Amino acid sequence: MPTPKRKKRDPWSFEKEIKKTGRRYSKNIFIALAIMLGAVMLFDKTGLISFNDLKGGGAKSETLQVHFVDVGQGDCELIIIGDDAMLIDAGEKENGASVYKYMTDYGVKKLDYVIATHPHSDHIGGIPAAIKNMSVDTFIIPDIAEKYIPTTLAYSNLIDAIDESNAKLEYAEVSKVYELGEAKFTILAPSTDDASDTTNLNNYSVVILLEYGDNKFLFTGDAEKKEENDINKTFNLPKVDVLKCGHHGSNTSTSQAFLDIIQPDYAVIECGADNSYGHPSSDIIDRIAKYTNKIYRTDLNGNIIISSNGKDISVKTEKGNK
Ligand SMILES: [Zn+2]
């Protein structure tokens, strides 16, 4: 059984080493920037970490595109800004090839980050095929307690794919900030010091807040109420522009307490048409509707692209009226 910590070394890839050495400089600059950005993310009076808008926010020259790729009953998000790109999940195994095609159709040739939110097949199953012919810089996965590491084929295929990619592997670390082009994202969860409810892999989902200028996007994987509460205990979350609803719009997630804080202007639910789980829950739709009527669903709208210039949000969908 392969373990995620394993990392293959290829002594003959001289070219790759040069590339990596070259990258080291930019990595140092990146670390310095991350520290500066971290300083902007201040503790407030309650001891929670707050997000203050960066100076120089507002409209920017690049467009940030967030694609909610329709993979049926599963999750897949592709984020593109300039020459930088990040993939979050890639649906089931059978979706991998079409996710790869989708990325190349949008000119993505390399991925700066791939986030495998949590080891369920409707999220990670497609990742190996999606990235097989892509160069990946960094993989981010949750740090799952040894005894709960799944023995599924989907998970071992993911670990093999990470190995073969020669990408850097990082375990999600709460509060860590990464740069993606002119945007940045912060890891909000999972907290690894909380050992309760660890049998539920949904609550290991890597949750991130992506910020670009004044705009904020929250990606929750399949996080349930427990993980949402954990986030609220650590962060004083801001109002967000776009929420990727947790767990395909299931009533396990998108709790009232969480919504009261983040008050999304747009909500996206990724689920399959006529799925056997009854996703999304009508209760969740009603709950979100108190904040916004801009609810987009991959089962109804197909691929959904939400763009930001750092100030304004625009939405394009493959089908449907919205
Ligand atoms: Zn799922």
PDB file of C-alpha atoms and ligand atoms in Angstrom:
ATOM      1  CA  MET A   1       0.000   0.000   0.000  1.00  0.00           C
ATOM      2  CA  PRO A   2       1.645   3.210  -1.113  1.00  0.00           C
ATOM      3  CA  THR A   3       1.749   6.063   1.351  1.00  0.00           C
ATOM      4  CA  PRO A   4       1.332   9.705   0.365  1.00  0.00           C
ATOM      5  CA  LYS A   5       4.678  10.635   1.904  1.00  0.00           C
ATOM      6  CA  ARG A   6       6.493   8.579  -0.745  1.00  0.00           C
ATOM      7  CA  LYS A   7       8.155  10.732  -3.374  1.00  0.00           C
ATOM      8  CA  LYS A   8       9.896   9.391  -6.431  1.00  0.00           C
ATOM      9  CA  ARG A   9      13.260  10.831  -7.402  1.00  0.00           C
ATOM     10  CA  ASP A  10      14.517  10.691 -10.915  1.00  0.00           C
ATOM     11  CA  PRO A  11      18.310  11.255 -10.987  1.00  0.00           C
ATOM     12  CA  TRP A  12      18.327  11.520 -14.785  1.00  0.00           C
ATOM     13  CA  SER A  13      15.923  14.415 -15.085  1.00  0.00           C
ATOM     14  CA  PHE A  14      18.674  17.039 -15.282  1.00  0.00           C
ATOM     15  CA  GLU A  15      16.482  19.440 -17.164  1.00  0.00           C
ATOM     16  CA  LYS A  16      13.858  19.182 -14.487  1.00  0.00           C
ATOM     17  CA  GLU A  17      16.449  19.988 -11.797  1.00  0.00           C
ATOM     18  CA  ILE A  18      17.457  23.153 -13.635  1.00  0.00           C
ATOM     19  CA  LYS A  19      13.825  24.090 -13.882  1.00  0.00           C
ATOM     20  CA  LYS A  20      13.380  23.460 -10.172  1.00  0.00           C
ATOM     21  CA  THR A  21      16.485  25.477  -9.240  1.00  0.00           C
ATOM     22  CA  GLY A  22      15.165  28.338 -11.333  1.00  0.00           C
ATOM     23  CA  ARG A  23      11.907  28.030  -9.530  1.00  0.00           C
ATOM     24  CA  ARG A  24      13.598  28.211  -6.133  1.00  0.00           C
ATOM     25  CA  TYR A  25      14.215  31.932  -6.585  1.00  0.00           C
ATOM     26  CA  SER A  26      10.606  32.573  -7.440  1.00  0.00           C
ATOM     27  CA  LYS A  27       9.618  30.319  -4.515  1.00  0.00           C
ATOM     28  CA  ASN A  28      11.624  32.557  -2.126  1.00  0.00           C
ATOM     29  CA  ILE A  29       9.924  35.647  -3.457  1.00  0.00           C
ATOM     30  CA  PHE A  30       6.657  33.786  -3.107  1.00  0.00           C
ATOM     31  CA  ILE A  31       7.370  32.923   0.538  1.00  0.00           C
ATOM     32  CA  ALA A  32       8.200  36.565   1.309  1.00  0.00           C
ATOM     33  CA  LEU A  33       4.950  37.644  -0.342  1.00  0.00           C
ATOM     34  CA  ALA A  34       3.025  34.993   1.539  1.00  0.00           C
ATOM     35  CA  ILE A  35       4.393  36.354   4.822  1.00  0.00           C
ATOM     36  CA  MET A  36       3.405  39.882   3.823  1.00  0.00           C
ATOM     37  CA  LEU A  37      -0.069  38.684   2.884  1.00  0.00           C
ATOM     38  CA  GLY A  38      -0.231  36.741   6.150  1.00  0.00           C
ATOM     39  CA  ALA A  39       0.420  40.000   8.009  1.00  0.00           C
ATOM     40  CA  VAL A  40      -2.670  41.452   6.359  1.00  0.00           C
ATOM     41  CA  MET A  41      -4.702  38.548   7.707  1.00  0.00           C
ATOM     42  CA  LEU A  42      -4.919  39.792  11.286  1.00  0.00           C
ATOM     43  CA  PHE A  43      -6.257  38.390  14.498  1.00  0.00           C
ATOM     44  CA  ASP A  44      -9.276  40.370  15.643  1.00  0.00           C
ATOM     45  CA  LYS A  45     -10.419  41.062  19.212  1.00  0.00           C
ATOM     46  CA  THR A  46     -12.124  37.678  19.482  1.00  0.00           C
ATOM     47  CA  GLY A  47      -8.869  35.858  18.750  1.00  0.00           C
ATOM     48  CA  LEU A  48     -10.189  34.757  15.362  1.00  0.00           C
ATOM     49  CA  ILE A  49      -8.225  35.310  12.183  1.00  0.00           C
ATOM     50  CA  SER A  50      -9.811  38.024  10.046  1.00  0.00           C
ATOM     51  CA  PHE A  51      -9.406  38.804   6.367  1.00  0.00           C
ATOM     52  CA  ASN A  52      -8.768  42.454   5.667  1.00  0.00           C
ATOM     53  CA  ASP A  53      -9.059  43.717   2.130  1.00  0.00           C
ATOM     54  CA  LEU A  54      -5.665  44.271   0.606  1.00  0.00           C
ATOM     55  CA  LYS A  55      -4.627  47.752  -0.343  1.00  0.00           C
ATOM     56  CA  GLY A  56      -4.767  48.079  -4.096  1.00  0.00           C
ATOM     57  CA  GLY A  57      -7.853  45.879  -4.313  1.00  0.00           C
ATOM     58  CA  GLY A  58     -10.532  46.558  -6.868  1.00  0.00           C
ATOM     59  CA  ALA A  59     -10.340  46.222 -10.626  1.00  0.00           C
ATOM     60  CA  LYS A  60      -7.259  44.502 -12.044  1.00  0.00           C
ATOM     61  CA  SER A  61      -5.831  43.970 -15.480  1.00  0.00           C
ATOM     62  CA  GLU A  62      -6.213  40.179 -15.563  1.00  0.00           C
ATOM     63  CA  THR A  63      -9.476  38.275 -15.512  1.00  0.00           C
ATOM     64  CA  LEU A  64      -9.865  35.477 -13.007  1.00  0.00           C
ATOM     65  CA  GLN A  65     -12.005  32.662 -14.351  1.00  0.00           C
ATOM     66  CA  VAL A  66     -13.532  30.094 -12.042  1.00  0.00           C
ATOM     67  CA  HIS A  67     -14.943  27.151 -13.983  1.00  0.00           C
ATOM     68  CA  PHE A  68     -17.342  24.784 -12.275  1.00  0.00           C
ATOM     69  CA  VAL A  69     -16.906  21.899 -14.663  1.00  0.00           C
ATOM     70  CA  ASP A  70     -19.939  19.664 -15.127  1.00  0.00           C
ATOM     71  CA  VAL A  71     -18.789  16.159 -14.206  1.00  0.00           C
ATOM     72  CA  GLY A  72     -22.249  14.859 -13.301  1.00  0.00           C
ATOM     73  CA  GLN A  73     -22.444  13.655  -9.691  1.00  0.00           C
ATOM     74  CA  GLY A  74     -19.055  14.921  -8.528  1.00  0.00           C
ATOM     75  CA  ASP A  75     -16.953  18.043  -8.125  1.00  0.00           C
ATOM     76  CA  CYS A  76     -14.477  19.733 -10.443  1.00  0.00           C
ATOM     77  CA  GLU A  77     -13.323  23.340 -10.419  1.00  0.00           C
ATOM     78  CA  LEU A  78     -10.727  24.915 -12.676  1.00  0.00           C
ATOM     79  CA  ILE A  79      -9.325  28.332 -11.832  1.00  0.00           C
ATOM     80  CA  ILE A  80      -7.438  30.281 -14.475  1.00  0.00           C
ATOM     81  CA  ILE A  81      -5.691  33.631 -14.144  1.00  0.00           C
ATOM     82  CA  GLY A  82      -3.244  34.689 -16.840  1.00  0.00           C
ATOM     83  CA  ASP A  83      -0.778  31.835 -17.303  1.00  0.00           C
ATOM     84  CA  ASP A  84      -1.569  30.323 -13.917  1.00  0.00           C
ATOM     85  CA  ALA A  85      -4.084  27.609 -13.243  1.00  0.00           C
ATOM     86  CA  MET A  86      -5.358  25.414 -10.437  1.00  0.00           C
ATOM     87  CA  LEU A  87      -7.516  22.305 -10.557  1.00  0.00           C
ATOM     88  CA  ILE A  88      -9.686  21.353  -7.588  1.00  0.00           C
ATOM     89  CA  ASP A  89     -10.953  17.771  -7.932  1.00  0.00           C
ATOM     90  CA  ALA A  90     -11.852  16.136 -11.256  1.00  0.00           C
ATOM     91  CA  GLY A  91     -14.982  14.042 -10.744  1.00  0.00           C
ATOM     92  CA  GLU A  92     -15.067  10.254 -11.106  1.00  0.00           C
ATOM     93  CA  LYS A  93     -12.504   8.182 -13.005  1.00  0.00           C
ATOM     94  CA  GLU A  94     -14.572   8.269 -16.209  1.00  0.00           C
ATOM     95  CA  ASN A  95     -14.546  12.108 -16.131  1.00  0.00           C
ATOM     96  CA  GLY A  96     -10.742  12.409 -16.126  1.00  0.00           C
ATOM     97  CA  ALA A  97     -10.206  12.460 -19.907  1.00  0.00           C
ATOM     98  CA  SER A  98     -12.928  15.052 -20.485  1.00  0.00           C
ATOM     99  CA  VAL A  99     -11.557  17.237 -17.680  1.00  0.00           C
ATOM    100  CA  TYR A 100      -8.157  17.083 -19.425  1.00  0.00           C
ATOM    101  CA  LYS A 101      -9.790  18.081 -22.727  1.00  0.00           C
ATOM    102  CA  TYR A 102     -11.702  20.875 -20.998  1.00  0.00           C
ATOM    103  CA  MET A 103      -8.460  22.287 -19.589  1.00  0.00           C
ATOM    104  CA  THR A 104      -6.637  22.151 -22.938  1.00  0.00           C
ATOM    105  CA  ASP A 105      -9.656  23.753 -24.680  1.00  0.00           C
ATOM    106  CA  TYR A 106      -9.078  26.722 -22.364  1.00  0.00           C
ATOM    107  CA  GLY A 107      -5.357  26.768 -23.103  1.00  0.00           C
ATOM    108  CA  VAL A 108      -4.216  25.272 -19.802  1.00  0.00           C
ATOM    109  CA  LYS A 109      -0.916  23.460 -20.372  1.00  0.00           C
ATOM    110  CA  LYS A 110       0.360  23.303 -16.818  1.00  0.00           C
ATOM    111  CA  LEU A 111      -1.184  23.395 -13.392  1.00  0.00           C
ATOM    112  CA  ASP A 112       0.388  25.394 -10.599  1.00  0.00           C
ATOM    113  CA  TYR A 113      -1.746  23.564  -8.049  1.00  0.00           C
ATOM    114  CA  VAL A 114      -3.944  20.529  -7.921  1.00  0.00           C
ATOM    115  CA  ILE A 115      -6.090  20.204  -4.822  1.00  0.00           C
ATOM    116  CA  ALA A 116      -7.577  16.784  -4.102  1.00  0.00           C
ATOM    117  CA  THR A 117     -10.137  17.922  -1.527  1.00  0.00           C
ATOM    118  CA  HIS A 118     -10.746  14.525   0.074  1.00  0.00           C
ATOM    119  CA  PRO A 119     -10.384  10.901  -0.954  1.00  0.00           C
ATOM    120  CA  HIS A 120     -13.837  10.109  -2.333  1.00  0.00           C
ATOM    121  CA  SER A 121     -14.011   8.848  -5.908  1.00  0.00           C
ATOM    122  CA  ASP A 122     -16.445  11.587  -7.086  1.00  0.00           C
ATOM    123  CA  HIS A 123     -13.647  14.097  -6.362  1.00  0.00           C
ATOM    124  CA  ILE A 124     -10.337  12.317  -6.902  1.00  0.00           C
ATOM    125  CA  GLY A 125     -11.300   9.530  -9.321  1.00  0.00           C
ATOM    126  CA  GLY A 126     -10.707  11.680 -12.409  1.00  0.00           C
ATOM    127  CA  ILE A 127      -7.487  13.366 -11.256  1.00  0.00           C
ATOM    128  CA  PRO A 128      -4.986  10.757 -12.609  1.00  0.00           C
ATOM    129  CA  ALA A 129      -6.349  10.906 -16.183  1.00  0.00           C
ATOM    130  CA  ALA A 130      -6.897  14.668 -16.026  1.00  0.00           C
ATOM    131  CA  ILE A 131      -3.248  15.398 -15.148  1.00  0.00           C
ATOM    132  CA  LYS A 132      -1.508  12.538 -16.970  1.00  0.00           C
ATOM    133  CA  ASN A 133      -0.287  14.849 -19.733  1.00  0.00           C
ATOM    134  CA  MET A 134      -0.047  18.011 -17.660  1.00  0.00           C
ATOM    135  CA  SER A 135       2.884  19.371 -15.765  1.00  0.00           C
ATOM    136  CA  VAL A 136       1.859  19.905 -12.141  1.00  0.00           C
ATOM    137  CA  ASP A 137       3.851  22.050  -9.752  1.00  0.00           C
ATOM    138  CA  THR A 138       2.225  21.385  -6.376  1.00  0.00           C
ATOM    139  CA  PHE A 139      -0.349  18.919  -5.086  1.00  0.00           C
ATOM    140  CA  ILE A 140      -2.325  19.792  -1.964  1.00  0.00           C
ATOM    141  CA  ILE A 141      -4.122  16.985  -0.143  1.00  0.00           C
ATOM    142  CA  PRO A 142      -5.562  16.619   3.364  1.00  0.00           C
ATOM    143  CA  ASP A 143      -3.332  15.107   6.041  1.00  0.00           C
ATOM    144  CA  ILE A 144      -5.470  12.131   6.992  1.00  0.00           C
ATOM    145  CA  ALA A 145      -4.698  10.169  10.164  1.00  0.00           C
ATOM    146  CA  GLU A 146      -2.873   6.975   9.214  1.00  0.00           C
ATOM    147  CA  LYS A 147      -5.645   4.664  10.394  1.00  0.00           C
ATOM    148  CA  TYR A 148      -8.262   6.410   8.256  1.00  0.00           C
ATOM    149  CA  ILE A 149      -6.267   6.488   5.033  1.00  0.00           C
ATOM    150  CA  PRO A 150      -8.518   4.750   2.542  1.00  0.00           C
ATOM    151  CA  THR A 151      -7.557   1.480   0.886  1.00  0.00           C
ATOM    152  CA  THR A 152      -9.679   2.232  -2.177  1.00  0.00           C
ATOM    153  CA  LEU A 153      -8.398   1.932  -5.719  1.00  0.00           C
ATOM    154  CA  ALA A 154      -9.330   5.584  -6.344  1.00  0.00           C
ATOM    155  CA  TYR A 155      -7.007   6.675  -3.536  1.00  0.00           C
ATOM    156  CA  SER A 156      -4.055   4.454  -4.479  1.00  0.00           C
ATOM    157  CA  ASN A 157      -4.434   5.592  -8.105  1.00  0.00           C
ATOM    158  CA  LEU A 158      -4.276   9.197  -6.900  1.00  0.00           C
ATOM    159  CA  ILE A 159      -1.113   8.550  -4.886  1.00  0.00           C
ATOM    160  CA  ASP A 160       0.482   6.819  -7.894  1.00  0.00           C
ATOM    161  CA  ALA A 161      -0.482   9.783 -10.081  1.00  0.00           C
ATOM    162  CA  ILE A 162       1.089  12.229  -7.601  1.00  0.00           C
ATOM    163  CA  ASP A 163       4.261  10.117  -7.631  1.00  0.00           C
ATOM    164  CA  GLU A 164       4.415   9.927 -11.398  1.00  0.00           C
ATOM    165  CA  SER A 165       3.795  13.658 -11.780  1.00  0.00           C
ATOM    166  CA  ASN A 166       6.953  14.499  -9.781  1.00  0.00           C
ATOM    167  CA  ALA A 167       4.961  17.380  -8.351  1.00  0.00           C
ATOM    168  CA  LYS A 168       5.680  18.753  -4.913  1.00  0.00           C
ATOM    169  CA  LEU A 169       3.286  17.236  -2.366  1.00  0.00           C
ATOM    170  CA  GLU A 170       1.940  19.413   0.433  1.00  0.00           C
ATOM    171  CA  TYR A 171      -0.488  18.532   3.166  1.00  0.00           C
ATOM    172  CA  ALA A 172      -3.158  21.169   3.686  1.00  0.00           C
ATOM    173  CA  GLU A 173      -2.093  23.429   6.534  1.00  0.00           C
ATOM    174  CA  VAL A 174      -4.658  25.750   8.084  1.00  0.00           C
ATOM    175  CA  SER A 175      -3.880  29.480   7.540  1.00  0.00           C
ATOM    176  CA  LYS A 176      -1.271  28.804   4.859  1.00  0.00           C
ATOM    177  CA  VAL A 177      -1.511  31.324   2.015  1.00  0.00           C
ATOM    178  CA  TYR A 178      -0.605  30.554  -1.598  1.00  0.00           C
ATOM    179  CA  GLU A 179      -0.302  32.807  -4.592  1.00  0.00           C
ATOM    180  CA  LEU A 180      -2.026  32.062  -7.874  1.00  0.00           C
ATOM    181  CA  GLY A 181      -1.061  34.748 -10.362  1.00  0.00           C
ATOM    182  CA  GLU A 182      -2.368  38.008  -8.937  1.00  0.00           C
ATOM    183  CA  ALA A 183      -4.842  36.090  -6.785  1.00  0.00           C
ATOM    184  CA  LYS A 184      -4.186  34.319  -3.503  1.00  0.00           C
ATOM    185  CA  PHE A 185      -5.857  31.564  -1.588  1.00  0.00           C
ATOM    186  CA  THR A 186      -5.863  30.581   2.073  1.00  0.00           C
ATOM    187  CA  ILE A 187      -6.349  27.095   3.477  1.00  0.00           C
ATOM    188  CA  LEU A 188      -9.199  27.243   6.009  1.00  0.00           C
ATOM    189  CA  ALA A 189      -9.547  23.535   6.798  1.00  0.00           C
ATOM    190  CA  PRO A 190      -9.215  20.710   7.675  1.00  0.00           C
ATOM    191  CA  SER A 191      -7.736  21.312  11.078  1.00  0.00           C
ATOM    192  CA  THR A 192      -5.503  18.356  11.838  1.00  0.00           C
ATOM    193  CA  ASP A 193      -5.439  18.861  15.596  1.00  0.00           C
ATOM    194  CA  ASP A 194      -9.100  17.940  15.925  1.00  0.00           C
ATOM    195  CA  ALA A 195      -9.400  14.185  16.078  1.00  0.00           C
ATOM    196  CA  SER A 196     -13.176  13.979  16.500  1.00  0.00           C
ATOM    197  CA  ASP A 197     -15.397  12.582  13.754  1.00  0.00           C
ATOM    198  CA  THR A 198     -12.393  11.538  11.734  1.00  0.00           C
ATOM    199  CA  THR A 199     -14.209   8.551  10.254  1.00  0.00           C
ATOM    200  CA  ASN A 200     -16.188  10.942   8.068  1.00  0.00           C
ATOM    201  CA  LEU A 201     -13.822  11.736   5.221  1.00  0.00           C
ATOM    202  CA  ASN A 202     -16.089  14.578   4.041  1.00  0.00           C
ATOM    203  CA  ASN A 203     -14.892  16.532   7.065  1.00  0.00           C
ATOM    204  CA  TYR A 204     -11.303  16.168   5.867  1.00  0.00           C
ATOM    205  CA  SER A 205     -12.145  18.299   2.827  1.00  0.00           C
ATOM    206  CA  VAL A 206      -9.554  20.927   1.967  1.00  0.00           C
ATOM    207  CA  VAL A 207     -11.497  24.206   2.167  1.00  0.00           C
ATOM    208  CA  ILE A 208     -10.007  27.340   0.612  1.00  0.00           C
ATOM    209  CA  LEU A 209     -10.857  31.012   0.337  1.00  0.00           C
ATOM    210  CA  LEU A 210      -9.689  32.457  -2.994  1.00  0.00           C
ATOM    211  CA  GLU A 211      -9.293  36.223  -3.100  1.00  0.00           C
ATOM    212  CA  TYR A 212      -8.810  38.440  -6.114  1.00  0.00           C
ATOM    213  CA  GLY A 213      -8.991  42.196  -5.592  1.00  0.00           C
ATOM    214  CA  ASP A 214     -12.260  42.723  -3.735  1.00  0.00           C
ATOM    215  CA  ASN A 215     -13.767  39.393  -4.790  1.00  0.00           C
ATOM    216  CA  LYS A 216     -13.878  36.279  -2.665  1.00  0.00           C
ATOM    217  CA  PHE A 217     -14.668  32.693  -3.620  1.00  0.00           C
ATOM    218  CA  LEU A 218     -15.143  29.934  -1.053  1.00  0.00           C
ATOM    219  CA  PHE A 219     -14.562  26.302  -2.078  1.00  0.00           C
ATOM    220  CA  THR A 220     -15.754  23.765   0.462  1.00  0.00           C
ATOM    221  CA  GLY A 221     -15.382  20.302  -1.088  1.00  0.00           C
ATOM    222  CA  ASP A 222     -17.793  18.020   0.771  1.00  0.00           C
ATOM    223  CA  ALA A 223     -17.275  19.733   4.138  1.00  0.00           C
ATOM    224  CA  GLU A 224     -20.177  19.161   6.495  1.00  0.00           C
ATOM    225  CA  LYS A 225     -21.534  21.225   9.354  1.00  0.00           C
ATOM    226  CA  LYS A 226     -18.815  20.005  11.747  1.00  0.00           C
ATOM    227  CA  GLU A 227     -16.012  21.259   9.502  1.00  0.00           C
ATOM    228  CA  GLU A 228     -17.888  24.525   8.868  1.00  0.00           C
ATOM    229  CA  ASN A 229     -18.057  24.992  12.654  1.00  0.00           C
ATOM    230  CA  ASP A 230     -14.329  24.238  12.954  1.00  0.00           C
ATOM    231  CA  ILE A 231     -13.632  27.001  10.413  1.00  0.00           C
ATOM    232  CA  ASN A 232     -15.820  29.433  12.368  1.00  0.00           C
ATOM    233  CA  LYS A 233     -13.809  28.663  15.496  1.00  0.00           C
ATOM    234  CA  THR A 234     -10.563  29.707  13.792  1.00  0.00           C
ATOM    235  CA  PHE A 235     -11.509  32.381  11.280  1.00  0.00           C
ATOM    236  CA  ASN A 236     -13.664  35.451  11.262  1.00  0.00           C
ATOM    237  CA  LEU A 237     -14.789  34.804   7.696  1.00  0.00           C
ATOM    238  CA  PRO A 238     -15.775  37.707   5.492  1.00  0.00           C
ATOM    239  CA  LYS A 239     -18.869  37.950   3.323  1.00  0.00           C
ATOM    240  CA  VAL A 240     -18.091  36.083   0.099  1.00  0.00           C
ATOM    241  CA  ASP A 241     -19.104  36.741  -3.476  1.00  0.00           C
ATOM    242  CA  VAL A 242     -19.276  33.098  -4.517  1.00  0.00           C
ATOM    243  CA  LEU A 243     -19.864  29.957  -2.456  1.00  0.00           C
ATOM    244  CA  LYS A 244     -19.274  26.485  -3.876  1.00  0.00           C
ATOM    245  CA  CYS A 245     -21.823  24.754  -1.655  1.00  0.00           C
ATOM    246  CA  GLY A 246     -20.561  21.837   0.393  1.00  0.00           C
ATOM    247  CA  HIS A 247     -21.342  18.206  -0.397  1.00  0.00           C
ATOM    248  CA  HIS A 248     -23.343  18.720  -3.606  1.00  0.00           C
ATOM    249  CA  GLY A 249     -26.047  20.754  -1.845  1.00  0.00           C
ATOM    250  CA  SER A 250     -26.740  18.002   0.687  1.00  0.00           C
ATOM    251  CA  ASN A 251     -28.429  18.986   3.948  1.00  0.00           C
ATOM    252  CA  THR A 252     -25.320  17.786   5.827  1.00  0.00           C
ATOM    253  CA  SER A 253     -23.662  21.053   4.803  1.00  0.00           C
ATOM    254  CA  THR A 254     -24.167  24.783   4.131  1.00  0.00           C
ATOM    255  CA  SER A 255     -25.439  25.247   7.687  1.00  0.00           C
ATOM    256  CA  GLN A 256     -27.400  28.311   8.729  1.00  0.00           C
ATOM    257  CA  ALA A 257     -24.592  29.451  11.052  1.00  0.00           C
ATOM    258  CA  PHE A 258     -22.095  29.273   8.179  1.00  0.00           C
ATOM    259  CA  LEU A 259     -24.386  31.100   5.730  1.00  0.00           C
ATOM    260  CA  ASP A 260     -25.114  33.834   8.284  1.00  0.00           C
ATOM    261  CA  ILE A 261     -21.417  34.666   8.265  1.00  0.00           C
ATOM    262  CA  ILE A 262     -20.464  34.316   4.603  1.00  0.00           C
ATOM    263  CA  GLN A 263     -23.725  35.640   3.064  1.00  0.00           C
ATOM    264  CA  PRO A 264     -22.902  34.655  -0.528  1.00  0.00           C
ATOM    265  CA  ASP A 265     -24.055  36.712  -3.502  1.00  0.00           C
ATOM    266  CA  TYR A 266     -23.750  33.666  -5.775  1.00  0.00           C
ATOM    267  CA  ALA A 267     -24.029  29.985  -4.884  1.00  0.00           C
ATOM    268  CA  VAL A 268     -22.941  27.044  -7.011  1.00  0.00           C
ATOM    269  CA  ILE A 269     -24.023  23.454  -6.484  1.00  0.00           C
ATOM    270  CA  GLU A 270     -22.234  20.675  -8.342  1.00  0.00           C
ATOM    271  CA  CYS A 271     -24.398  17.578  -8.705  1.00  0.00           C
ATOM    272  CA  GLY A 272     -25.619  15.132 -11.314  1.00  0.00           C
ATOM    273  CA  ALA A 273     -29.046  15.316 -12.974  1.00  0.00           C
ATOM    274  CA  ASP A 274     -31.514  12.949 -11.231  1.00  0.00           C
ATOM    275  CA  ASN A 275     -28.791  11.683  -8.894  1.00  0.00           C
ATOM    276  CA  SER A 276     -29.760   8.906  -6.500  1.00  0.00           C
ATOM    277  CA  TYR A 277     -28.789  10.968  -3.423  1.00  0.00           C
ATOM    278  CA  GLY A 278     -31.512  13.570  -3.901  1.00  0.00           C
ATOM    279  CA  HIS A 279     -28.862  16.332  -4.139  1.00  0.00           C
ATOM    280  CA  PRO A 280     -29.402  19.180  -3.816  1.00  0.00           C
ATOM    281  CA  SER A 281     -31.694  19.230  -0.794  1.00  0.00           C
ATOM    282  CA  SER A 282     -34.704  21.548  -1.179  1.00  0.00           C
ATOM    283  CA  ASP A 283     -34.026  22.738   2.404  1.00  0.00           C
ATOM    284  CA  ILE A 284     -30.595  23.943   1.340  1.00  0.00           C
ATOM    285  CA  ILE A 285     -31.969  25.708  -1.731  1.00  0.00           C
ATOM    286  CA  ASP A 286     -34.522  27.490   0.507  1.00  0.00           C
ATOM    287  CA  ARG A 287     -31.804  28.370   3.017  1.00  0.00           C
ATOM    288  CA  ILE A 288     -29.529  29.863   0.355  1.00  0.00           C
ATOM    289  CA  ALA A 289     -32.464  31.694  -1.271  1.00  0.00           C
ATOM    290  CA  LYS A 290     -32.678  33.936   1.807  1.00  0.00           C
ATOM    291  CA  TYR A 291     -29.317  35.391   0.738  1.00  0.00           C
ATOM    292  CA  THR A 292     -29.360  35.159  -3.017  1.00  0.00           C
ATOM    293  CA  ASN A 293     -31.458  34.011  -5.936  1.00  0.00           C
ATOM    294  CA  LYS A 294     -28.302  33.570  -7.998  1.00  0.00           C
ATOM    295  CA  ILE A 295     -28.042  29.822  -7.501  1.00  0.00           C
ATOM    296  CA  TYR A 296     -26.283  27.908 -10.261  1.00  0.00           C
ATOM    297  CA  ARG A 297     -26.277  24.132 -10.600  1.00  0.00           C
ATOM    298  CA  THR A 298     -24.225  21.927 -12.877  1.00  0.00           C
ATOM    299  CA  ASP A 299     -27.183  19.523 -13.244  1.00  0.00           C
ATOM    300  CA  LEU A 300     -29.273  22.361 -14.725  1.00  0.00           C
ATOM    301  CA  ASN A 301     -26.682  24.796 -16.124  1.00  0.00           C
ATOM    302  CA  GLY A 302     -23.905  22.451 -17.310  1.00  0.00           C
ATOM    303  CA  ASN A 303     -20.499  24.114 -17.135  1.00  0.00           C
ATOM    304  CA  ILE A 304     -20.588  27.367 -15.177  1.00  0.00           C
ATOM    305  CA  ILE A 305     -17.915  30.049 -15.557  1.00  0.00           C
ATOM    306  CA  ILE A 306     -17.771  32.847 -13.003  1.00  0.00           C
ATOM    307  CA  SER A 307     -15.332  35.614 -13.903  1.00  0.00           C
ATOM    308  CA  SER A 308     -13.887  38.416 -11.803  1.00  0.00           C
ATOM    309  CA  ASN A 309     -11.847  41.482 -12.691  1.00  0.00           C
ATOM    310  CA  GLY A 310     -11.122  41.979  -8.997  1.00  0.00           C
ATOM    311  CA  LYS A 311     -14.208  44.132  -8.570  1.00  0.00           C
ATOM    312  CA  ASP A 312     -17.147  42.824 -10.565  1.00  0.00           C
ATOM    313  CA  ILE A 313     -18.452  39.307 -11.048  1.00  0.00           C
ATOM    314  CA  SER A 314     -19.972  37.925 -14.244  1.00  0.00           C
ATOM    315  CA  VAL A 315     -21.466  34.523 -14.956  1.00  0.00           C
ATOM    316  CA  LYS A 316     -21.714  32.426 -18.108  1.00  0.00           C
ATOM    317  CA  THR A 317     -23.432  29.065 -18.248  1.00  0.00           C
ATOM    318  CA  GLU A 318     -23.501  26.343 -20.869  1.00  0.00           C
ATOM    319  CA  LYS A 319     -27.270  25.963 -20.647  1.00  0.00           C
ATOM    320  CA  GLY A 320     -30.314  27.250 -18.795  1.00  0.00           C
ATOM    321  CA  ASN A 321     -31.640  30.771 -18.493  1.00  0.00           C
ATOM    322  CA  LYS A 322     -29.305  32.045 -15.815  1.00  0.00           C
TER     323      LYS A 322
HETATM  324 ZN    ZN B   1     -18.665  14.399  -3.150  1.00  0.00          ZN
END
